[in-house]
Amino acid sequence: DSGVTQTPKHLITATGQRVTLRCSPRSGDLSVYWYQQSLDQGLQFLIQYYNGEERAKGNILERFSAQQFPDLHSELNLSSLELGDSALYFCASSLGGLNNEQFFGPGTRLTVL
Amino acid sequence: GDSVTQMEGPVTLSEEAFLTINCTYTATGYPSLFWYVQYPGEGLQLLLKATKADDKGSNKGFEATYRKETTSFHLEKGSVQVSDSAVYFCALTHGSGNTGKLIFGQGTTLQVKP
């Protein structure tokens, strides 16, 4: 158990819908990262927050957004869903700073029908 | 941009065989290098890391050496077990302007047969 929790574990929805994925980092960790794992794209970095502020952006679509709340949990919002958004979404947390180990949650599997 | 390339899988070995999974990278600056492992149905776990050239990371019998001259970070284990069956990811963090985000290779599936 990494100490990072993600909910829900599975999510099945239809095209055009909007969903919210939730992540609670390990106690004391200030950085939260979101990654998408799909068969065709592999594991891709989406976005990072550090202590409530956006720190880095990767290959995140405009239809996707995220935020980190004062209690440091984070949410990833996916809207106008398409079939191609079906993937495993991982959250990871770290203390912050360079080369800190990232601890990964178990992931949320999103299926868009 | 930065990238990581791993050998194609799946890799199928018998128990106690020697394992090598090749990983090469392209990056500016001085990246840190990592191997992560993903067991079925689970998230990724850090297996080992190296933060500078010639460093050797090791854990649970796995080793990898950061070779800047060949831009490689190959994973090795002398004697694999069935329990090592998993997907292995090589990754880097960019050396300059680093925020810690990981850039992953495509993953290599290892299957160890008894």
PDB file of C-alpha atoms in Angstrom, chain B residues 7-14 18-22 80 85-86 88 108-113:
ATOM      1  CA  MET B   7      13.142  -3.174 -25.534  1.00  0.00           C
ATOM      2  CA  GLU B   8       9.988  -4.689 -26.915  1.00  0.00           C
ATOM      3  CA  GLY B   9       8.263  -7.331 -24.869  1.00  0.00           C
ATOM      4  CA  PRO B  10       7.031  -9.664 -23.775  1.00  0.00           C
ATOM      5  CA  VAL B  11      10.106 -11.259 -22.311  1.00  0.00           C
ATOM      6  CA  THR B  12       9.552 -14.862 -21.259  1.00  0.00           C
ATOM      7  CA  LEU B  13      12.107 -16.578 -19.039  1.00  0.00           C
ATOM      8  CA  SER B  14      12.369 -19.689 -16.949  1.00  0.00           C
ATOM      9  CA  PHE B  18      19.323 -14.087 -16.081  1.00  0.00           C
ATOM     10  CA  LEU B  19      17.297 -11.010 -16.947  1.00  0.00           C
ATOM     11  CA  THR B  20      18.249  -7.957 -18.982  1.00  0.00           C
ATOM     12  CA  ILE B  21      15.764  -5.304 -20.056  1.00  0.00           C
ATOM     13  CA  ASN B  22      17.348  -2.633 -22.211  1.00  0.00           C
ATOM     14  CA  VAL B  80      14.461 -14.283 -11.732  1.00  0.00           C
ATOM     15  CA  SER B  85       6.407 -11.386 -13.443  1.00  0.00           C
ATOM     16  CA  ALA B  86       5.201  -7.832 -14.033  1.00  0.00           C
ATOM     17  CA  TYR B  88       8.747  -2.865 -15.981  1.00  0.00           C
ATOM     18  CA  THR B 108       8.312  -4.287 -20.960  1.00  0.00           C
ATOM     19  CA  THR B 109       6.244  -7.236 -19.828  1.00  0.00           C
ATOM     20  CA  LEU B 110       8.214  -9.968 -18.084  1.00  0.00           C
ATOM     21  CA  GLN B 111       6.746 -13.425 -17.686  1.00  0.00           C
ATOM     22  CA  VAL B 112       8.677 -15.953 -15.616  1.00  0.00           C
ATOM     23  CA  LYS B 113       7.689 -19.598 -15.910  1.00  0.00           C
TER      24      LYS B 113
END
